[in-house]
PDB file of C-alpha atoms in Angstrom:
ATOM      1  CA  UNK A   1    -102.412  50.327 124.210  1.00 61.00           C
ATOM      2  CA  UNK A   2    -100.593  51.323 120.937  1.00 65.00           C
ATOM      3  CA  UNK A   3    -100.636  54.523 118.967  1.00 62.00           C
ATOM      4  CA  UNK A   4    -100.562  53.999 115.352  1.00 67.00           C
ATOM      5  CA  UNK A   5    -100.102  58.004 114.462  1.00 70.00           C
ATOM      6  CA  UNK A   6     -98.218  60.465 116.339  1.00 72.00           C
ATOM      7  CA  UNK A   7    -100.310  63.108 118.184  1.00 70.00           C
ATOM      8  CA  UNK A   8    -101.563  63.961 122.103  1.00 77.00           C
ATOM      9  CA  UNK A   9    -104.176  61.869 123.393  1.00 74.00           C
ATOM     10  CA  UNK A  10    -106.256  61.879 126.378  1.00 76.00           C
ATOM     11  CA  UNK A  11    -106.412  59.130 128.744  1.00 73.00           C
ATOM     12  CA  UNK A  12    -109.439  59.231 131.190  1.00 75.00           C
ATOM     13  CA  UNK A  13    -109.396  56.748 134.035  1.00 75.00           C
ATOM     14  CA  UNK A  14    -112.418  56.432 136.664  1.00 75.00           C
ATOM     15  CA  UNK A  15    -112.645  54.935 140.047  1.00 82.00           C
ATOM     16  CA  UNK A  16    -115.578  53.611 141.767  1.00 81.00           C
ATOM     17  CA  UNK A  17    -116.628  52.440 145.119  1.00 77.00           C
ATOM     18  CA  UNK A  18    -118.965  50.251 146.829  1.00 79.00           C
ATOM     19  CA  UNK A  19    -121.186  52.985 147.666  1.00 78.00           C
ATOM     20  CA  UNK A  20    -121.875  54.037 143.876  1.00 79.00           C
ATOM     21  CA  UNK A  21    -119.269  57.338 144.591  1.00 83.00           C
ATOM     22  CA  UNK A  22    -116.801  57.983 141.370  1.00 82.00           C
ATOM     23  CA  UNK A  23    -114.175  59.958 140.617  1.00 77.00           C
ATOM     24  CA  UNK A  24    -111.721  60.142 136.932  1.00 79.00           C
ATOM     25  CA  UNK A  25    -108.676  61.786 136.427  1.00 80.00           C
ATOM     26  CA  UNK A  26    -107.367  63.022 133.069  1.00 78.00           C
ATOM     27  CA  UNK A  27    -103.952  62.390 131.588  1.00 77.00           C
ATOM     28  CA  UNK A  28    -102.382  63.515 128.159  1.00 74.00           C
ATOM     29  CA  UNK A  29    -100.123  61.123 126.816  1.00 76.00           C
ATOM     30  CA  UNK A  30     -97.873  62.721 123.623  1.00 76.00           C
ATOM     31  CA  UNK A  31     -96.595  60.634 121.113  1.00 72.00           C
ATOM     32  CA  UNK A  32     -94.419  61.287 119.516  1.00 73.00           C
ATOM     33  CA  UNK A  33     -93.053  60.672 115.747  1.00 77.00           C
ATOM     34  CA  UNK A  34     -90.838  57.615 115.139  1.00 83.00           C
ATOM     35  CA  UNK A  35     -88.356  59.368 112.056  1.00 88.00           C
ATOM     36  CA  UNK A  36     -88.210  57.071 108.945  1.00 92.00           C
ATOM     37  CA  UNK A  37     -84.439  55.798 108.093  1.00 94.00           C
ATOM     38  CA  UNK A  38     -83.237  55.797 104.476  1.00 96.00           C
ATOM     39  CA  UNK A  39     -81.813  53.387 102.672  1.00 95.00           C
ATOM     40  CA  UNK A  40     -81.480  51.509  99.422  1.00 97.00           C
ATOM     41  CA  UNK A  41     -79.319  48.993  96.954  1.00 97.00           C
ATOM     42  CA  UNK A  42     -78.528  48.783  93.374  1.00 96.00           C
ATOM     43  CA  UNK A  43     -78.167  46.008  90.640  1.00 96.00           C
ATOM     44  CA  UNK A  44     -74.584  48.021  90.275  1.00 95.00           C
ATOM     45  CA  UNK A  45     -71.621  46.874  91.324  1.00 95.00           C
ATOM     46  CA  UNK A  46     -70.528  48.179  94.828  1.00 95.00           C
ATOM     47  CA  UNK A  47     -67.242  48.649  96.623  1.00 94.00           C
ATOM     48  CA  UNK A  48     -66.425  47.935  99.902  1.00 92.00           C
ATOM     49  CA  UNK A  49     -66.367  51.747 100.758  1.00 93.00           C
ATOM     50  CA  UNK A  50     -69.524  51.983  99.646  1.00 94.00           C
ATOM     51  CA  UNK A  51     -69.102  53.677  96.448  1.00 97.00           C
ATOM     52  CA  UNK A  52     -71.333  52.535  92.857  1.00 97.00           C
ATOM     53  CA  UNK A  53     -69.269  51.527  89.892  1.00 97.00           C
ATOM     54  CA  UNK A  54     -71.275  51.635  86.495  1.00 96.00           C
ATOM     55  CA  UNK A  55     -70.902  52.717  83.002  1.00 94.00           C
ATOM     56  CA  UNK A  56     -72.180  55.111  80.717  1.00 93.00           C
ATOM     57  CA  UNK A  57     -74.855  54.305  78.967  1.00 90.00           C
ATOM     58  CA  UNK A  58     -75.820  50.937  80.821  1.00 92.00           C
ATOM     59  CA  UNK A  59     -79.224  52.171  83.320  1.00 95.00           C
ATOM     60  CA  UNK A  60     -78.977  51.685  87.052  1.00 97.00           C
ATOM     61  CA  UNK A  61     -81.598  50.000  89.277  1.00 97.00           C
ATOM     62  CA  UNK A  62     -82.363  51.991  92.770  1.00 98.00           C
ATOM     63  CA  UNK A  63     -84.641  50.398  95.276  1.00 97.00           C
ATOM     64  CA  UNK A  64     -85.299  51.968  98.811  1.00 96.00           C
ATOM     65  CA  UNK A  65     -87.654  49.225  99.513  1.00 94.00           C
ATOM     66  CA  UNK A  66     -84.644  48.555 102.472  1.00 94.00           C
ATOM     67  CA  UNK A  67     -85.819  51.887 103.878  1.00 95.00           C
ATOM     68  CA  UNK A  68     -87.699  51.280 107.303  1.00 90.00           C
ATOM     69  CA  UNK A  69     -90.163  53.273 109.687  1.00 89.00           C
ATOM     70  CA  UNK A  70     -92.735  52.043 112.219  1.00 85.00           C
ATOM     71  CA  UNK A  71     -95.276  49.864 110.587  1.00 83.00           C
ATOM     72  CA  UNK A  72     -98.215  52.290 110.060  1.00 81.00           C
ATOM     73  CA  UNK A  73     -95.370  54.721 108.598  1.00 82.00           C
ATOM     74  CA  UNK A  74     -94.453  52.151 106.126  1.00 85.00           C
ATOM     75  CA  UNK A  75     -97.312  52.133 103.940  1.00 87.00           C
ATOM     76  CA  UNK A  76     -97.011  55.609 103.603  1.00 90.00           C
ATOM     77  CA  UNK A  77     -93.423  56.493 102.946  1.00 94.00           C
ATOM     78  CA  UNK A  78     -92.257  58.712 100.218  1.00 95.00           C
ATOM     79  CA  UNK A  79     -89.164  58.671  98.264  1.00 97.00           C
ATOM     80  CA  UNK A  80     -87.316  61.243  96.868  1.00 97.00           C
ATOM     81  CA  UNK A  81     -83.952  60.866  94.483  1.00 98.00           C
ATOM     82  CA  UNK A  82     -81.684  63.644  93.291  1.00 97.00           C
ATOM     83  CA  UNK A  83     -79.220  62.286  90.620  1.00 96.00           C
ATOM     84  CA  UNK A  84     -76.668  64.988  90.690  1.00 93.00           C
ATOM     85  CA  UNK A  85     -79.083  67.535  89.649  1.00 93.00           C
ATOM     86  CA  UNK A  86     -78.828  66.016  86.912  1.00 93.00           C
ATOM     87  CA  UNK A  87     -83.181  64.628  86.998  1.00 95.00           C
ATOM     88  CA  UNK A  88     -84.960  64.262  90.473  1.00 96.00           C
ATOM     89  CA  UNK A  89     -87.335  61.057  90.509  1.00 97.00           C
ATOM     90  CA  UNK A  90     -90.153  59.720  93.050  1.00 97.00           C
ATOM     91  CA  UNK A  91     -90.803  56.073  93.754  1.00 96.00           C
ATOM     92  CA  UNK A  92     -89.760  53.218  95.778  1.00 96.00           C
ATOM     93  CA  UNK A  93     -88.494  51.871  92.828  1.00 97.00           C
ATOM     94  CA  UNK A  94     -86.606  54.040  90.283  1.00 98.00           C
ATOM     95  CA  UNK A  95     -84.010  53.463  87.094  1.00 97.00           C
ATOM     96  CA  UNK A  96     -81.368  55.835  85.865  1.00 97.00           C
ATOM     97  CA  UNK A  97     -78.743  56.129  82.827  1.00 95.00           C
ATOM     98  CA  UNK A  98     -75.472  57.900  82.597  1.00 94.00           C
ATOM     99  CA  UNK A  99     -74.241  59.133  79.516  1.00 91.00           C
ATOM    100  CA  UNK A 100     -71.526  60.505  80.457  1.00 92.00           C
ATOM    101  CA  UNK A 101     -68.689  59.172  82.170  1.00 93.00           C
ATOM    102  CA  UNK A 102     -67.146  60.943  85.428  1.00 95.00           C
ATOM    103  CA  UNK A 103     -68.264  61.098  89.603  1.00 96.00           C
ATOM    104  CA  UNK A 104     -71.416  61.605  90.650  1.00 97.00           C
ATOM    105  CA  UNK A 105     -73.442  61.737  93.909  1.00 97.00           C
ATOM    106  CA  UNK A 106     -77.370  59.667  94.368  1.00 97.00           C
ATOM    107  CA  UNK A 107     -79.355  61.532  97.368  1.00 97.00           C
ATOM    108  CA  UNK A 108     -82.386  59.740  98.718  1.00 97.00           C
ATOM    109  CA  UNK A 109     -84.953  61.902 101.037  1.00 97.00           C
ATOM    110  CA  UNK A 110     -87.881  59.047 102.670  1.00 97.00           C
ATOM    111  CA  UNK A 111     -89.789  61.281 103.800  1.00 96.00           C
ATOM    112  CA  UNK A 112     -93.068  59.933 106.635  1.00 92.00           C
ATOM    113  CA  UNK A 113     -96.139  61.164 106.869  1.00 86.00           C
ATOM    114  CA  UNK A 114     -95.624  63.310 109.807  1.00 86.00           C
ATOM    115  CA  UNK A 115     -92.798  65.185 107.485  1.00 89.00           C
ATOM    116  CA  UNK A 116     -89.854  63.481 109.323  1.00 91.00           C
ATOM    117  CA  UNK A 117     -87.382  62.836 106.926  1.00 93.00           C
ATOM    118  CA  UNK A 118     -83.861  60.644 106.222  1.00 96.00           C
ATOM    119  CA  UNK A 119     -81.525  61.009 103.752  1.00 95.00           C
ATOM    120  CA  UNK A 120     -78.776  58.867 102.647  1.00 97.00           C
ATOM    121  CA  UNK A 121     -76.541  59.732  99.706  1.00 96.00           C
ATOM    122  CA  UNK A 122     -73.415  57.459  97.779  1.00 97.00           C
ATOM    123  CA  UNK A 123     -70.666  58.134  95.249  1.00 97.00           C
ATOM    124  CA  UNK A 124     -71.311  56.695  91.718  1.00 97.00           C
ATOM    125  CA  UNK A 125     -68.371  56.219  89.352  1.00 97.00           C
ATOM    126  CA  UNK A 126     -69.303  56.152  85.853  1.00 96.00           C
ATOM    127  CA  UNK A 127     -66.763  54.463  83.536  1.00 96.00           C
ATOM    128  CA  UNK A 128     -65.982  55.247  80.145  1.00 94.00           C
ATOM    129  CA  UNK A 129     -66.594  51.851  77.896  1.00 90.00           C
ATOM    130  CA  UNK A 130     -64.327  51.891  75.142  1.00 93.00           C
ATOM    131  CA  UNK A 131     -66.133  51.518  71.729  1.00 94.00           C
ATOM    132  CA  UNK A 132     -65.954  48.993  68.993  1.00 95.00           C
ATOM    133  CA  UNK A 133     -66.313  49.720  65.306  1.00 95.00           C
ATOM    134  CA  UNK A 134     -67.003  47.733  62.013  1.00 95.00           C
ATOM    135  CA  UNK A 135     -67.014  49.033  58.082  1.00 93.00           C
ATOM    136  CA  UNK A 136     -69.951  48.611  56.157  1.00 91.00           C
ATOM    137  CA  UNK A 137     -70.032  49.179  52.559  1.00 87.00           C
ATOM    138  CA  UNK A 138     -72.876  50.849  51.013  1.00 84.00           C
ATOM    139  CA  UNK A 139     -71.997  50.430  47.365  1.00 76.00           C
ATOM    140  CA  UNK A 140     -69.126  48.496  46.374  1.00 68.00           C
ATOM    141  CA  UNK A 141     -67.893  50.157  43.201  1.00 66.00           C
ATOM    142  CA  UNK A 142     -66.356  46.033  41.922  1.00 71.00           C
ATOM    143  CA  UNK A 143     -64.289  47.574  39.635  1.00 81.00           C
ATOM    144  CA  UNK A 144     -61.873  50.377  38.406  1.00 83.00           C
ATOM    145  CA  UNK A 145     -62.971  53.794  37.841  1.00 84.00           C
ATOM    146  CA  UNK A 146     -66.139  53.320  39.941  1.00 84.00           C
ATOM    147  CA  UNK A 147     -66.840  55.029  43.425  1.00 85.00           C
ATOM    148  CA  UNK A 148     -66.668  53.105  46.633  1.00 87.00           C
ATOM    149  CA  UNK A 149     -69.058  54.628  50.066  1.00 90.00           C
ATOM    150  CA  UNK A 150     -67.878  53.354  53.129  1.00 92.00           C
ATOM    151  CA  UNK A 151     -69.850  54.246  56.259  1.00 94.00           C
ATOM    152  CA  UNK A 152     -68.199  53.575  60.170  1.00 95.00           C
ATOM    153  CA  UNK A 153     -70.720  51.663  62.029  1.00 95.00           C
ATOM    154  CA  UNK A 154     -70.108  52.245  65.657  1.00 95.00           C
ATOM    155  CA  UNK A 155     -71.465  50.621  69.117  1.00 93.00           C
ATOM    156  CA  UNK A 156     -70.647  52.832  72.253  1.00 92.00           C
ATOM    157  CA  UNK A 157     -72.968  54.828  74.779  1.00 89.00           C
ATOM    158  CA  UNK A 158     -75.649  57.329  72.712  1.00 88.00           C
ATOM    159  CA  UNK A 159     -73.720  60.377  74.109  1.00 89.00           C
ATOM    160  CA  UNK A 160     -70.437  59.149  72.626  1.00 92.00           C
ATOM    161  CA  UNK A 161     -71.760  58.285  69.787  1.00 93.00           C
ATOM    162  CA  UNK A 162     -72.719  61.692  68.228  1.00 91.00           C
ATOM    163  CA  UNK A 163     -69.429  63.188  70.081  1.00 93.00           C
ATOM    164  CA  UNK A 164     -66.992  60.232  68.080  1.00 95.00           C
ATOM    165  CA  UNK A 165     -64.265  61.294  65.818  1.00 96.00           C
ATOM    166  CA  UNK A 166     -63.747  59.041  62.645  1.00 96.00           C
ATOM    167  CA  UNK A 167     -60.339  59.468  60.671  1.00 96.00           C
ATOM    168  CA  UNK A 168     -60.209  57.197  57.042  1.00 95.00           C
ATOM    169  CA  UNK A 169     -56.757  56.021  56.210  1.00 89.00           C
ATOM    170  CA  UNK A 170     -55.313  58.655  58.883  1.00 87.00           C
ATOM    171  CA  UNK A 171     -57.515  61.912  57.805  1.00 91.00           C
ATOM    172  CA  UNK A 172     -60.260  63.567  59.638  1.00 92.00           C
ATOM    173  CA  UNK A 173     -63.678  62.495  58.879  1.00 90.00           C
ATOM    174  CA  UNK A 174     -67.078  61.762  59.375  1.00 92.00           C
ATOM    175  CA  UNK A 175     -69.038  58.669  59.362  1.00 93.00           C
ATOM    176  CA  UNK A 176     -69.360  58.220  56.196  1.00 92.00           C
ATOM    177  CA  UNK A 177     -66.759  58.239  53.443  1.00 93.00           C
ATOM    178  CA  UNK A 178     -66.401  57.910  49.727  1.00 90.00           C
ATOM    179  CA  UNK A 179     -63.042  56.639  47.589  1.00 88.00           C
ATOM    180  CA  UNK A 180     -62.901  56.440  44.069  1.00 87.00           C
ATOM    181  CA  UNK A 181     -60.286  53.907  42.803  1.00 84.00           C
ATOM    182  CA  UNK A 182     -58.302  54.507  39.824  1.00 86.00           C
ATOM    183  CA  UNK A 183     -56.263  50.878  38.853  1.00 88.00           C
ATOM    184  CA  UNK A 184     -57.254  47.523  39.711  1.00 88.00           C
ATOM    185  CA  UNK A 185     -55.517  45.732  42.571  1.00 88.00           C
ATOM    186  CA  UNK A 186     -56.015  44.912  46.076  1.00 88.00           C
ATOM    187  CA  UNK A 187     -56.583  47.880  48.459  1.00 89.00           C
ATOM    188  CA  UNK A 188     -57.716  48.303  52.481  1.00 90.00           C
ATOM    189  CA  UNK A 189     -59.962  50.813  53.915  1.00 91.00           C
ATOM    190  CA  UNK A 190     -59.405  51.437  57.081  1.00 94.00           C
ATOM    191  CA  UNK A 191     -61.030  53.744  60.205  1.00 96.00           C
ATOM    192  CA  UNK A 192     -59.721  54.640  63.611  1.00 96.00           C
ATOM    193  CA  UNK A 193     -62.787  55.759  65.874  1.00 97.00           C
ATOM    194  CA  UNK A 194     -61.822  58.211  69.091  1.00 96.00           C
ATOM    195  CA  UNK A 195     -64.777  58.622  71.920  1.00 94.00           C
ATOM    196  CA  UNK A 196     -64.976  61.603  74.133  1.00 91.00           C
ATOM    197  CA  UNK A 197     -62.752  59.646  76.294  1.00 93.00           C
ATOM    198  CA  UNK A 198     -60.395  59.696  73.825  1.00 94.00           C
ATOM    199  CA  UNK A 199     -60.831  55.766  74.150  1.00 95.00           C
ATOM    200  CA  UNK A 200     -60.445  54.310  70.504  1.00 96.00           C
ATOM    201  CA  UNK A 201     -61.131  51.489  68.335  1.00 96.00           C
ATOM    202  CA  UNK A 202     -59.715  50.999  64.336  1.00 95.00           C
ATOM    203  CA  UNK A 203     -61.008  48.379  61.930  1.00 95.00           C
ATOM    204  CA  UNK A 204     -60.204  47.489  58.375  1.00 93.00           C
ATOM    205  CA  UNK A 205     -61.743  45.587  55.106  1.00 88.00           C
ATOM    206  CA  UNK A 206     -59.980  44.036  52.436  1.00 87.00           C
ATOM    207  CA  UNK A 207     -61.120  44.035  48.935  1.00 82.00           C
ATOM    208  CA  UNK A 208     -60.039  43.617  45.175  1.00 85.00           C
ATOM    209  CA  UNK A 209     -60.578  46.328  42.526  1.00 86.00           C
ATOM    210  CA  UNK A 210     -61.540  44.492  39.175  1.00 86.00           C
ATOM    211  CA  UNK A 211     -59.261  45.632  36.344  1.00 88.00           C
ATOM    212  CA  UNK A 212     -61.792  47.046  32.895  1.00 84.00           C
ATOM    213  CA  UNK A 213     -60.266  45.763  29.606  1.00 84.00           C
ATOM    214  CA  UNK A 214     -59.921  48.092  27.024  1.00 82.00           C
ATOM    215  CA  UNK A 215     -62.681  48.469  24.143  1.00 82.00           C
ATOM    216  CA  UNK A 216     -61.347  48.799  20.256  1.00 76.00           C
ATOM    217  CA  UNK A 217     -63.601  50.772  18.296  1.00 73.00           C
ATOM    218  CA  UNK A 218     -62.915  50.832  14.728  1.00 70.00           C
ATOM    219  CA  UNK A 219     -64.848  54.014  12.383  1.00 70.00           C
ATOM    220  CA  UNK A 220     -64.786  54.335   8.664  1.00 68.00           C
ATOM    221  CA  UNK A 221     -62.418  56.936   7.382  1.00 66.00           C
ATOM    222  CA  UNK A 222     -61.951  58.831   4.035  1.00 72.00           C
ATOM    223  CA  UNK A 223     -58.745  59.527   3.673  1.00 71.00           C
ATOM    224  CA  UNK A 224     -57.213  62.083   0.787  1.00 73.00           C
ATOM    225  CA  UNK A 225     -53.899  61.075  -1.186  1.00 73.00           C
ATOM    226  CA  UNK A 226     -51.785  61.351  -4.154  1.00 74.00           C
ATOM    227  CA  UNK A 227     -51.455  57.278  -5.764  1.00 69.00           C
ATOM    228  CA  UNK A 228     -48.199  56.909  -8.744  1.00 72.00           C
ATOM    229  CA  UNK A 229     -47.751  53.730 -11.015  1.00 66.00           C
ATOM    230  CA  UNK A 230     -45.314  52.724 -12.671  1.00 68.00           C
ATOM    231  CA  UNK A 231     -45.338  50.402 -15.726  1.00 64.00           C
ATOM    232  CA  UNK A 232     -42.806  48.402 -17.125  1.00 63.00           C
ATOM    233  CA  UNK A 233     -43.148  45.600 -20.475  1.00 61.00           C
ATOM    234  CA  UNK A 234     -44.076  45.577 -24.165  1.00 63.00           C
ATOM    235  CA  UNK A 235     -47.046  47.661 -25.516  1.00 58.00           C
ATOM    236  CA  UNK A 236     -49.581  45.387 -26.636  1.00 53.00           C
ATOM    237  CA  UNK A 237     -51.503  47.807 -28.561  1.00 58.00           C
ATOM    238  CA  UNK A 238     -48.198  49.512 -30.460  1.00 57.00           C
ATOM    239  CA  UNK A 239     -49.148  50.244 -34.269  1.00 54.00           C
ATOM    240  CA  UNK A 240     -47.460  48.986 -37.591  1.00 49.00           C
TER     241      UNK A 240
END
């Protein structure tokens, strides 16, 4: 005889003898709750002590599917995850994201459906990833005299992202620049990114500024002045 469910159940057991005469006798047997035990793995790398390496940004795969009981408890197990505080998620099954990099602590509660529970917890290490950066150009001015925007385009965790520092040919900036050049030649544009982290990247375009050759305009002009001849010969016209 096997008990799927924990609880106290009678057992009656009767004797009889050739003569038709009976008797029974009662026992209680108790059983009791098998506890669940917790347990899980991740798609993240994982040291030998035990502790989860991952990086911000990049989510994390938790499954407690590991997580045993007694096979009528299995069915019904629930699972509980506290991610630092930071969110608290049910399922057997459950993804997560860092954004920011630093040590944190996964707890997972199974919990049966007597209310036994087991937890089991691990150390998560969140790396920074340092960022990369390219320079688009969202109007290239071609020539002298015109005005050039420049805009950083950066790849890095969302987090870091909106906290990155951009500095344009060693100034403070934001993401998006403008540079107005005044004399042809050959110039670079460069940008040093700086993450949260203070991890950086830089990255810098070449280009040629077009020289503009002058225009002559030419406008009609009166122009006031005193004009002397002089005359020298015979007079043609002299009277006798």
């Amino acid at each position: 005889v096997s008990f799927s469910v924990a609880g106290r159940y009678p057992i009656v057991g009767w004797v009889f003898d050739d003569q038709g005469a009976s008797d029974y006798e009662v026992a209680f047997v108790e059983v009791v709750n098998v506890p669940p035990v917790a347990c899980f793995v991740t798609n993240a790398t994982v040291l030998e002590n035990g502790t989860i390496i991952a990086f911000e940004g990049e989510p994390i795969l938790f499954n407690a599917s590991l997580s045993n009981d007694t096979p009528s408890d299995n069915e019904v197990l629930e699972y509980y995850w506290n991610f630092s505080g930071i969110d608290y998620l049910e399922g057997e099954t459950v993804e997560f994201t860092y954004y920011k990099s630093g040590s944190y602590v996964v707890d997972l509660t199974v919990v049966d459906d007597d209310g036994a529970k087991s937890h089991v917890s691990a150390l998560i290490k969140v790396m920074n990833r340092d960022p990369t950066c390219d320079i688009f150009v969202e109007n290239d001015g071609i020539v002298e005299g015109e005005t050039y925007i420049f805009r950083a385009v950066v790849n890095d965790s969302p987090l870091d992202v909106v906290l990155m520092d951009y500095y344009w040919w060693g100034s403070y900036g934001g993401w998006r620049t403008t540079k107005l050049f005044e004399d042809n030649g050959e110039y670079v544009v460069d940008v040093l990114v700086v993450d949260d982290d203070n991890a950086t990247a830089t990255t810098s375009r070449y280009f040629n500024v077009r020289n503009v050759p002058p225009i002559a305009n030419i406008y009609d002009a009166v122009i006031y002045t005193n004009v002397s001849f002089s005359m020298h010969g015979e007079l043609w016209n002299k009277a006798i």
